Short mmCIF file of C-alpha atoms and ligand atoms in Angstrom, two decimals:
data_model
loop_
_atom_site.label_atom_id
_atom_site.label_comp_id
_atom_site.label_asym_id
_atom_site.label_seq_id
_atom_site.Cartn_x
_atom_site.Cartn_y
_atom_site.Cartn_z
CA MET A 135 -33.72 9.31 125.03
CA THR A 136 -32.90 12.64 123.41
CA THR A 137 -29.38 13.52 122.53
CA VAL A 138 -27.89 16.95 122.82
CA SER A 139 -25.27 18.07 120.39
CA ALA A 140 -22.59 20.66 120.87
CA ALA A 141 -23.44 24.16 119.73
CA PRO A 142 -22.83 24.59 115.98
CA TRP A 143 -20.19 27.26 116.57
CA LEU A 144 -18.01 24.58 118.18
CA ASP A 145 -18.10 22.45 115.03
CA VAL A 146 -17.91 19.08 116.86
CA PRO A 147 -19.14 16.14 114.72
CA ALA A 148 -22.06 14.25 116.33
CA ASP A 149 -20.03 11.04 116.61
CA HIS A 150 -16.85 12.63 117.99
CA PRO A 151 -15.61 10.53 120.97
CA PHE A 152 -15.27 13.76 122.94
CA GLY A 153 -18.68 15.13 121.94
CA VAL A 154 -21.03 16.76 124.41
CA ALA A 155 -22.18 13.36 125.72
CA THR A 156 -18.71 12.61 127.09
CA LEU A 157 -17.27 15.73 128.76
CA PRO A 158 -14.26 14.12 130.46
CA TYR A 159 -12.20 16.02 133.01
CA GLY A 160 -8.44 16.40 132.92
CA VAL A 161 -5.61 18.71 133.88
CA PHE A 162 -3.69 20.67 131.26
CA SER A 163 -1.25 23.49 130.70
CA THR A 164 -0.03 25.35 127.63
CA ALA A 165 3.19 27.08 126.65
CA ALA A 166 1.35 30.39 126.82
CA ASP A 167 0.00 29.60 130.31
CA PRO A 168 2.11 26.93 132.02
CA VAL A 169 -0.08 26.72 135.13
CA ALA A 170 -1.71 23.29 135.43
CA ARG A 171 -5.50 23.66 135.56
CA VAL A 172 -8.75 21.74 135.20
CA GLY A 173 -10.16 21.30 131.70
CA VAL A 174 -13.05 19.57 129.98
CA ALA A 175 -12.40 18.06 126.56
CA ILE A 176 -14.88 19.00 123.83
CA GLY A 177 -14.03 17.84 120.33
CA GLU A 178 -10.51 18.99 119.51
CA LEU A 179 -10.69 21.72 122.16
CA ILE A 180 -10.27 21.98 125.91
CA LEU A 181 -12.51 24.23 127.97
CA ASP A 182 -10.49 25.98 130.67
CA LEU A 183 -12.99 25.37 133.42
CA ALA A 184 -11.98 27.56 136.37
CA PRO A 185 -12.43 31.02 134.76
CA VAL A 186 -15.70 29.97 133.12
CA VAL A 187 -17.16 28.61 136.36
CA ARG A 188 -16.02 31.73 138.25
CA LEU A 189 -17.92 33.82 135.74
CA LEU A 190 -21.07 31.74 135.22
CA ALA A 191 -21.51 29.61 138.36
CA PRO A 192 -19.34 31.13 141.11
CA ARG A 193 -20.83 28.87 143.81
CA LEU A 194 -19.13 25.89 142.11
CA ALA A 195 -15.79 27.65 141.62
CA PRO A 196 -13.90 26.04 144.55
CA ALA A 197 -14.48 22.57 143.08
CA VAL A 198 -12.59 23.34 139.87
CA ALA A 199 -10.09 25.93 141.04
CA GLY A 200 -6.94 23.93 141.80
CA PRO A 201 -4.12 22.36 139.78
CA SER A 202 -5.80 18.90 139.86
CA LEU A 203 -9.18 17.21 139.97
CA ASP A 204 -8.80 16.58 143.71
CA ALA A 205 -11.29 19.23 144.89
CA LEU A 206 -13.88 18.18 142.32
CA LEU A 207 -13.50 14.51 143.29
CA ALA A 208 -13.91 15.37 146.97
CA ALA A 209 -16.95 17.59 146.36
CA GLY A 210 -19.26 14.58 145.92
CA PRO A 211 -22.03 13.45 143.59
CA ARG A 212 -24.32 16.48 143.88
CA THR A 213 -21.54 18.84 142.79
CA TRP A 214 -20.45 16.41 140.04
CA ALA A 215 -23.98 16.51 138.62
CA GLU A 216 -24.23 20.29 138.92
CA VAL A 217 -20.92 20.96 137.17
CA ARG A 218 -21.72 18.48 134.39
CA ALA A 219 -25.19 19.97 133.85
CA ALA A 220 -23.76 23.50 133.75
CA VAL A 221 -20.98 22.60 131.29
CA THR A 222 -23.51 20.78 129.10
CA THR A 223 -25.70 23.90 128.99
CA TRP A 224 -22.79 26.21 128.19
CA LEU A 225 -21.52 23.99 125.38
CA THR A 226 -24.92 23.48 123.76
CA ASP A 227 -26.51 26.90 124.06
CA PRO A 228 -25.03 29.28 121.45
CA SER A 229 -25.78 32.27 123.66
CA PHE A 230 -22.74 31.34 125.77
CA SER A 231 -20.35 31.43 122.82
CA ASP A 232 -18.89 34.84 123.66
CA GLN A 233 -18.22 33.98 127.29
CA LEU A 234 -16.68 30.61 126.43
CA GLY A 235 -14.72 31.63 123.36
CA ALA A 236 -11.75 33.08 125.24
CA HIS A 237 -11.43 29.95 127.36
CA LEU A 238 -11.29 27.26 124.67
CA VAL A 239 -7.79 26.00 123.93
CA PRO A 240 -6.84 23.75 120.99
CA ALA A 241 -6.06 20.32 122.49
CA ARG A 242 -2.98 20.04 120.27
CA ASP A 243 -1.44 23.02 122.10
CA ALA A 244 -1.96 21.49 125.55
CA VAL A 245 0.21 19.32 127.76
CA LEU A 246 -1.91 16.85 129.74
CA HIS A 247 -0.93 15.96 133.30
CA LEU A 248 -1.67 13.22 135.83
CA PRO A 249 -5.20 14.41 136.62
CA PHE A 250 -5.54 13.68 140.35
CA THR A 251 -3.44 12.82 143.38
CA VAL A 252 -3.54 9.04 143.57
CA ALA A 253 -4.31 8.01 147.16
CA ASP A 254 -4.37 4.20 147.36
CA TYR A 255 -4.05 1.94 144.35
CA VAL A 256 -5.67 -1.48 144.11
CA ASP A 257 -5.51 -3.87 141.19
CA PHE A 258 -8.20 -6.51 140.70
CA TYR A 259 -8.25 -9.66 138.55
CA ALA A 260 -11.82 -9.54 137.25
CA SER A 261 -11.55 -11.15 133.80
CA GLU A 262 -12.32 -14.85 133.85
CA GLN A 263 -10.52 -15.31 130.53
CA HIS A 264 -7.38 -13.52 131.75
CA ALA A 265 -7.35 -15.40 135.07
CA THR A 266 -7.82 -18.68 133.23
CA ASN A 267 -5.05 -17.95 130.74
CA LEU A 268 -2.59 -16.88 133.46
CA GLY A 269 -3.54 -19.79 135.68
CA ARG A 270 -2.72 -22.16 132.82
CA MET A 271 0.67 -20.56 132.29
CA PHE A 272 1.72 -19.88 135.90
CA ARG A 273 0.18 -22.96 137.54
CA PRO A 274 0.17 -25.74 134.94
CA GLY A 275 -1.46 -28.94 136.08
CA GLN A 276 -3.78 -27.16 138.53
CA ASP A 277 -7.26 -25.73 138.06
CA PRO A 278 -6.64 -22.45 136.23
CA LEU A 279 -9.18 -20.61 138.42
CA THR A 280 -8.40 -20.74 142.13
CA PRO A 281 -11.29 -22.00 144.36
CA ASN A 282 -12.06 -18.46 145.58
CA TRP A 283 -12.20 -16.83 142.13
CA LYS A 284 -15.98 -16.89 141.59
CA HIS A 285 -16.76 -16.07 145.23
CA LEU A 286 -14.89 -12.79 145.49
CA PRO A 287 -13.11 -10.32 143.22
CA ILE A 288 -9.44 -11.08 143.87
CA GLY A 289 -7.15 -8.08 144.17
CA TYR A 290 -4.00 -6.73 145.78
CA HIS A 291 -2.87 -3.34 147.03
CA GLY A 292 -0.40 -1.75 144.63
CA ARG A 293 1.91 1.23 144.78
CA ALA A 294 0.13 4.58 144.39
CA GLY A 295 3.37 6.58 144.23
CA THR A 296 4.39 5.00 140.93
CA VAL A 297 1.13 5.68 139.10
CA VAL A 298 2.22 8.00 136.29
CA GLY A 299 0.54 10.11 133.64
CA SER A 300 0.22 9.09 130.02
CA GLY A 301 3.40 9.70 128.04
CA THR A 302 5.75 9.19 130.98
CA GLY A 303 8.66 6.95 129.95
CA VAL A 304 8.77 3.55 131.65
CA VAL A 305 12.28 2.45 132.63
CA ARG A 306 12.72 -1.29 132.20
CA PRO A 307 12.76 -2.63 135.76
CA SER A 308 15.49 -4.85 137.15
CA GLY A 309 14.91 -7.57 139.68
CA GLN A 310 15.46 -11.17 140.68
CA ARG A 311 14.80 -13.77 138.03
CA ARG A 312 14.98 -17.54 138.07
CA GLU A 313 16.97 -18.75 135.08
CA PRO A 314 15.95 -21.90 133.15
CA ASP A 315 18.85 -23.76 134.90
CA GLY A 316 17.41 -22.80 138.30
CA GLY A 317 20.06 -20.16 139.06
CA ILE A 318 18.91 -16.84 140.59
CA THR A 319 20.20 -13.69 138.93
CA PHE A 320 19.51 -9.96 139.16
CA GLY A 321 19.06 -7.88 136.04
CA PRO A 322 16.71 -6.12 133.63
CA SER A 323 13.39 -7.86 133.06
CA ARG A 324 13.31 -9.96 129.89
CA ARG A 325 9.57 -10.45 129.99
CA LEU A 326 8.24 -6.91 130.25
CA ASP A 327 4.52 -6.81 129.55
CA ILE A 328 1.43 -4.63 129.44
CA GLU A 329 -1.96 -5.05 131.09
CA ALA A 330 -4.89 -3.21 129.49
CA GLU A 331 -7.30 -2.25 132.27
CA LEU A 332 -10.12 0.09 133.23
CA GLY A 333 -9.48 2.25 136.30
CA PHE A 334 -12.18 3.46 138.72
CA VAL A 335 -11.49 6.83 140.33
CA VAL A 336 -12.92 7.32 143.83
CA GLY A 337 -14.23 10.78 144.64
CA ALA A 338 -16.23 10.86 147.85
CA PRO A 339 -14.51 9.17 150.80
CA SER A 340 -16.15 6.67 153.15
CA ARG A 341 -15.88 6.24 156.91
CA LEU A 342 -13.55 3.73 158.49
CA GLY A 343 -15.54 0.75 159.67
CA ARG A 344 -18.42 1.36 157.21
CA PRO A 345 -18.52 -0.90 154.13
CA VAL A 346 -19.80 0.72 150.92
CA GLU A 347 -22.77 -1.23 149.62
CA LEU A 348 -23.12 -2.22 145.98
CA THR A 349 -25.93 0.29 145.45
CA ARG A 350 -23.74 3.19 146.67
CA PHE A 351 -21.12 2.76 143.93
CA ALA A 352 -22.05 5.95 142.04
CA GLU A 353 -22.07 8.00 145.25
CA HIS A 354 -18.36 7.31 145.70
CA VAL A 355 -16.89 6.59 142.28
CA PHE A 356 -16.53 9.69 140.12
CA GLY A 357 -15.52 8.08 136.86
CA VAL A 358 -13.19 5.87 134.87
CA CYS A 359 -9.84 6.12 133.13
CA LEU A 360 -7.63 3.74 131.17
CA VAL A 361 -4.79 1.96 132.93
CA ASN A 362 -1.70 0.18 131.66
CA ASP A 363 -0.42 -1.91 134.56
CA TRP A 364 3.11 -2.62 133.29
CA SER A 365 4.21 -6.05 134.52
CA ALA A 366 7.60 -7.79 134.60
CA ARG A 367 6.56 -11.41 134.20
CA ASP A 368 9.93 -12.95 135.07
CA ILE A 369 10.23 -10.93 138.31
CA GLN A 370 6.56 -11.62 139.10
CA ALA A 371 6.74 -15.38 138.51
CA TRP A 372 9.64 -15.79 140.96
CA GLU A 373 8.51 -13.42 143.73
CA TYR A 374 4.74 -13.76 143.94
CA VAL A 375 4.31 -16.89 146.09
CA PRO A 376 2.79 -16.70 148.68
CA LEU A 377 1.96 -13.00 149.13
CA GLY A 378 1.14 -11.94 145.56
CA PRO A 379 2.50 -9.32 143.16
CA PHE A 380 5.22 -7.01 144.49
CA LEU A 381 8.17 -5.54 142.56
CA GLY A 382 7.09 -7.10 139.26
CA LYS A 383 4.23 -4.60 139.14
CA SER A 384 5.15 -1.66 141.38
CA PHE A 385 7.66 0.13 139.11
CA ALA A 386 5.10 1.99 136.97
CA THR A 387 1.37 2.07 136.26
CA SER A 388 0.23 4.49 133.54
CA VAL A 389 -3.17 6.20 133.53
CA SER A 390 -4.97 8.14 130.82
CA PRO A 391 -5.26 11.92 131.20
CA TRP A 392 -9.05 12.14 130.84
CA VAL A 393 -11.39 10.87 133.55
CA VAL A 394 -14.81 10.06 132.07
CA PRO A 395 -17.62 10.58 134.61
CA LEU A 396 -19.85 7.60 135.36
CA ALA A 397 -22.74 9.80 134.22
CA ALA A 398 -21.40 9.58 130.65
CA LEU A 399 -21.57 5.78 130.72
CA ASP A 400 -25.31 5.36 131.30
CA ALA A 401 -25.96 3.95 127.83
CA ALA A 402 -22.95 1.61 128.12
CA ARG A 403 -24.28 -0.25 131.15
CA VAL A 404 -24.91 -3.94 130.45
CA ALA A 405 -25.59 -7.05 132.48
CA PRO A 406 -22.40 -8.84 133.51
CA PRO A 407 -21.97 -12.50 132.48
CA GLU A 408 -24.21 -15.03 134.15
CA ARG A 409 -22.89 -15.95 137.60
CA THR A 410 -22.24 -19.67 137.91
CA VAL A 411 -21.71 -19.65 141.68
CA PRO A 412 -24.22 -18.06 144.12
CA LEU A 413 -22.88 -14.82 145.56
CA LEU A 414 -22.97 -13.71 149.18
CA PRO A 415 -25.50 -10.92 149.73
CA TYR A 416 -22.95 -8.08 149.77
CA LEU A 417 -21.82 -9.06 146.25
CA ASP A 418 -25.16 -10.21 144.84
CA ASP A 419 -26.02 -7.74 142.06
CA SER A 420 -28.87 -9.77 140.55
CA ARG A 421 -31.53 -7.34 141.81
CA THR A 422 -29.73 -4.02 141.27
CA PRO A 423 -29.25 -2.15 137.98
CA PRO A 424 -26.21 -3.72 136.33
CA TRP A 425 -22.76 -2.16 136.28
CA GLY A 426 -21.25 -4.25 133.52
CA LEU A 427 -19.88 -1.80 130.93
CA ASP A 428 -19.73 -2.09 127.16
CA VAL A 429 -16.29 -0.51 126.83
CA ARG A 430 -14.23 -1.55 123.80
CA LEU A 431 -10.50 -1.15 123.97
CA GLU A 432 -7.75 -1.15 121.39
CA VAL A 433 -4.10 -1.92 122.14
CA ARG A 434 -1.48 -0.64 119.72
CA LEU A 435 2.20 -1.56 119.80
CA ASN A 436 4.39 0.79 117.77
CA GLY A 437 1.26 1.87 115.91
CA HIS A 438 0.02 -1.65 115.07
CA VAL A 439 -3.21 -2.93 116.61
CA VAL A 440 -2.37 -6.10 118.55
CA SER A 441 -5.59 -6.59 120.49
CA ARG A 442 -9.17 -5.39 120.93
CA PRO A 443 -10.18 -6.31 124.50
CA VAL A 444 -13.84 -5.95 125.52
CA PHE A 445 -14.94 -5.03 129.03
CA ASP A 446 -18.52 -6.31 128.74
CA GLY A 447 -17.48 -9.88 129.55
CA MET A 448 -15.75 -8.98 132.83
CA TYR A 449 -17.08 -11.29 135.53
CA TRP A 450 -16.89 -8.71 138.34
CA THR A 451 -18.26 -5.18 138.02
CA GLY A 452 -16.77 -1.98 139.40
CA ALA A 453 -19.58 -1.87 141.98
CA GLN A 454 -18.75 -5.37 143.22
CA MET A 455 -15.04 -4.55 143.36
CA LEU A 456 -15.83 -1.50 145.52
CA ALA A 457 -18.18 -3.46 147.80
CA HIS A 458 -15.51 -6.10 148.30
CA LEU A 459 -12.67 -3.60 148.74
CA THR A 460 -14.58 -2.03 151.65
CA ALA A 461 -16.32 -5.18 153.00
CA ASN A 462 -13.96 -5.30 155.97
CA GLY A 463 -14.63 -1.64 156.83
CA ALA A 464 -11.56 -0.29 155.02
CA SER A 465 -12.26 3.37 154.26
CA LEU A 466 -12.03 5.12 150.91
CA ARG A 467 -10.07 8.29 150.34
CA THR A 468 -10.51 10.86 147.61
CA GLY A 469 -8.17 9.85 144.78
CA ASP A 470 -8.22 6.12 145.46
CA LEU A 471 -7.76 4.29 142.20
CA TYR A 472 -8.76 0.72 141.66
CA ALA A 473 -8.18 -1.05 138.38
CA SER A 474 -10.24 -3.88 136.94
CA GLY A 475 -7.38 -6.20 136.17
CA THR A 476 -6.36 -7.15 132.68
CA ILE A 477 -9.28 -7.11 130.28
CA SER A 478 -9.25 -10.22 128.12
CA GLY A 479 -12.14 -11.42 126.02
CA ALA A 480 -12.89 -14.94 124.84
CA ARG A 481 -11.21 -14.53 121.44
CA PRO A 482 -7.41 -14.69 121.11
CA ASP A 483 -7.37 -11.22 119.52
CA GLN A 484 -9.13 -9.81 122.61
CA ARG A 485 -6.37 -10.62 125.08
CA GLY A 486 -5.13 -7.67 127.13
CA SER A 487 -1.53 -8.72 127.78
CA LEU A 488 1.42 -9.88 125.69
CA ILE A 489 1.95 -12.96 127.85
CA GLU A 490 -1.47 -14.13 126.66
CA LEU A 491 -1.13 -12.86 123.09
CA SER A 492 2.21 -14.68 122.67
CA TRP A 493 1.19 -17.55 124.97
CA GLY A 494 4.07 -17.14 127.37
CA GLY A 495 6.46 -16.21 124.57
CA ALA A 496 5.91 -19.46 122.66
CA GLU A 497 3.92 -17.86 119.82
CA PRO A 498 5.52 -14.55 118.81
CA LEU A 499 3.20 -11.86 117.45
CA ARG A 500 3.85 -10.68 113.93
CA LEU A 501 3.36 -6.93 113.60
CA ALA A 502 2.29 -5.32 110.34
CA ASP A 503 5.80 -3.86 109.86
CA GLY A 504 7.20 -7.41 109.64
CA THR A 505 8.80 -7.41 113.10
CA THR A 506 7.84 -9.92 115.77
CA ARG A 507 7.35 -9.56 119.51
CA THR A 508 6.92 -11.77 122.49
CA PHE A 509 7.50 -9.20 125.24
CA LEU A 510 8.39 -5.49 125.03
CA GLU A 511 11.68 -4.23 123.65
CA ASP A 512 13.39 -0.98 124.59
CA GLY A 513 11.88 1.86 122.56
CA ASP A 514 8.52 0.12 122.09
CA GLU A 515 5.51 2.36 122.54
CA VAL A 516 2.14 1.02 123.70
CA VAL A 517 -1.08 2.99 123.33
CA ILE A 518 -4.36 1.76 124.83
CA SER A 519 -7.53 3.58 123.76
CA ALA A 520 -11.23 2.89 124.28
CA VAL A 521 -14.76 3.89 123.33
CA ALA A 522 -18.21 3.06 124.68
CA PRO A 523 -21.70 3.59 123.26
CA GLY A 524 -23.46 6.81 124.25
CA ALA A 525 -27.15 7.70 124.15
CA GLY A 526 -28.75 8.14 120.73
CA GLY A 527 -25.86 6.65 118.78
CA THR A 528 -23.21 8.96 120.20
CA VAL A 529 -19.71 7.70 121.00
CA ILE A 530 -18.17 8.06 124.45
CA GLY A 531 -14.38 8.27 124.18
CA LEU A 532 -12.06 7.35 127.01
CA GLY A 533 -9.08 8.80 125.18
CA GLU A 534 -5.81 6.92 125.42
CA VAL A 535 -2.94 6.01 127.71
CA ARG A 536 0.50 5.96 126.16
CA GLY A 537 3.90 4.80 127.36
CA ARG A 538 7.34 4.01 125.89
CA ILE A 539 9.92 1.61 127.28
CA LEU A 540 13.25 3.16 128.22
CA PRO A 541 16.36 1.01 128.69
CA ALA A 542 17.18 -0.28 132.17
CA GLY A 543 19.52 1.87 134.25
CA ARG A 544 22.27 -0.46 135.41
CA ASP A 545 22.53 -4.21 135.92
O1 LIG B 94 -2.46 -15.41 138.08
C1 LIG B 94 -1.41 -14.87 138.47
O2 LIG B 94 -0.60 -15.45 139.18
C2 LIG B 94 -1.07 -13.50 138.06
C3 LIG B 94 -1.97 -12.64 137.60
C4 LIG B 94 -1.64 -11.31 137.13
O3 LIG B 94 -0.51 -10.92 136.89
C5 LIG B 94 -2.77 -10.43 136.89
C6 LIG B 94 -2.83 -9.15 137.65
O4 LIG B 94 -1.95 -8.39 137.99
C7 LIG B 94 -4.20 -8.70 137.85
C8 LIG B 94 -4.79 -8.38 136.54
O5 LIG B 94 -4.35 -7.41 135.94
O6 LIG B 94 -5.69 -9.10 136.11
CA1 LIG B 95 -2.95 -5.80 136.65
MG1 LIG B 96 1.54 -1.16 138.99
#
């Protein structure tokens, strides 16, 4: 496979995570022009897409004109491919330098916004290691994996209205907690946690009553982002039986500002782990090109790396999650977001949540600055970043999602 590199006048190193093989979409504004608008990241710059498309490909202008990615998501896979091909040409062919020059903004001068209107939000549970670890802690004495786990990707519907952009402060939630003596109290969570996840962003909708087959994944899903599904473990542990997560997870979910198109992840596709239970036909991906993804994450707490989760071991793929999510005929809307569930690898340093890293609080983490943590303290900042392999040795960056814990309001 040949690799294209950005035009020399852009000065983007070949292995930059936002090189010309990535081209993620986001929404930005600047002090000089505070209107939120669609941008494509290239190196340390952002291409202001709407004026460039108006000039060079006016037929595509409506898809990138608004203050969000919504129109582009809704436009569907043919338009996604056309816009990506056009942007690739403009950024690699030096003859476009004059036309582009006025529309490239230094990324450091930009404010990045929540990139799309989140329609529905679903959270899966696709890591066997994470499910096993949590099963051990939440349901000691039972099989860690529930009997359904290898037959279907377990998930729940979350709260779309509290999905927030990277950098938004996260107020420590309050809720009901069961104290060690059995008493029930209400107050700020004492076991506030992170969940490092990959989010799938739905573009093209589907019709009510029509399941989306495995092989149609890329016709509906536009791309991926990073997700931090903040979780209050004490609230969750008390409330979740029998209907599943509720207020312990609905107070905030942070997403990264850049959405990386599926088209950028071609070289990162890998086979998922071997399935140990036969799958029903609608989930059987043994004869379709695989949608496992070699995405490598890094979780930093106050600047210190605490984990390096890997997505390639996830038992369920994004295509299977979508097939299952729609298997009952539930329709997709533009802007639906579904997250993979916490990404935990087999090694202890690949666990994607603090409850696993500190084993329920029993084994505090020692950070490089000498402090220790079990769960999050007020003022703590968590940054999750990720990269994936691109064609010809390039690096595909997913950017980062950032969030800081603010003290609870009132008891
Ligand atoms: O096993 C449980 O009872 C709880 C599991 C989770 O909290 C995980 C969750 O929200 C889904 C995920 O991120 O994997
Ligand atoms: Ca989660
Ligand atoms: Mg949430």
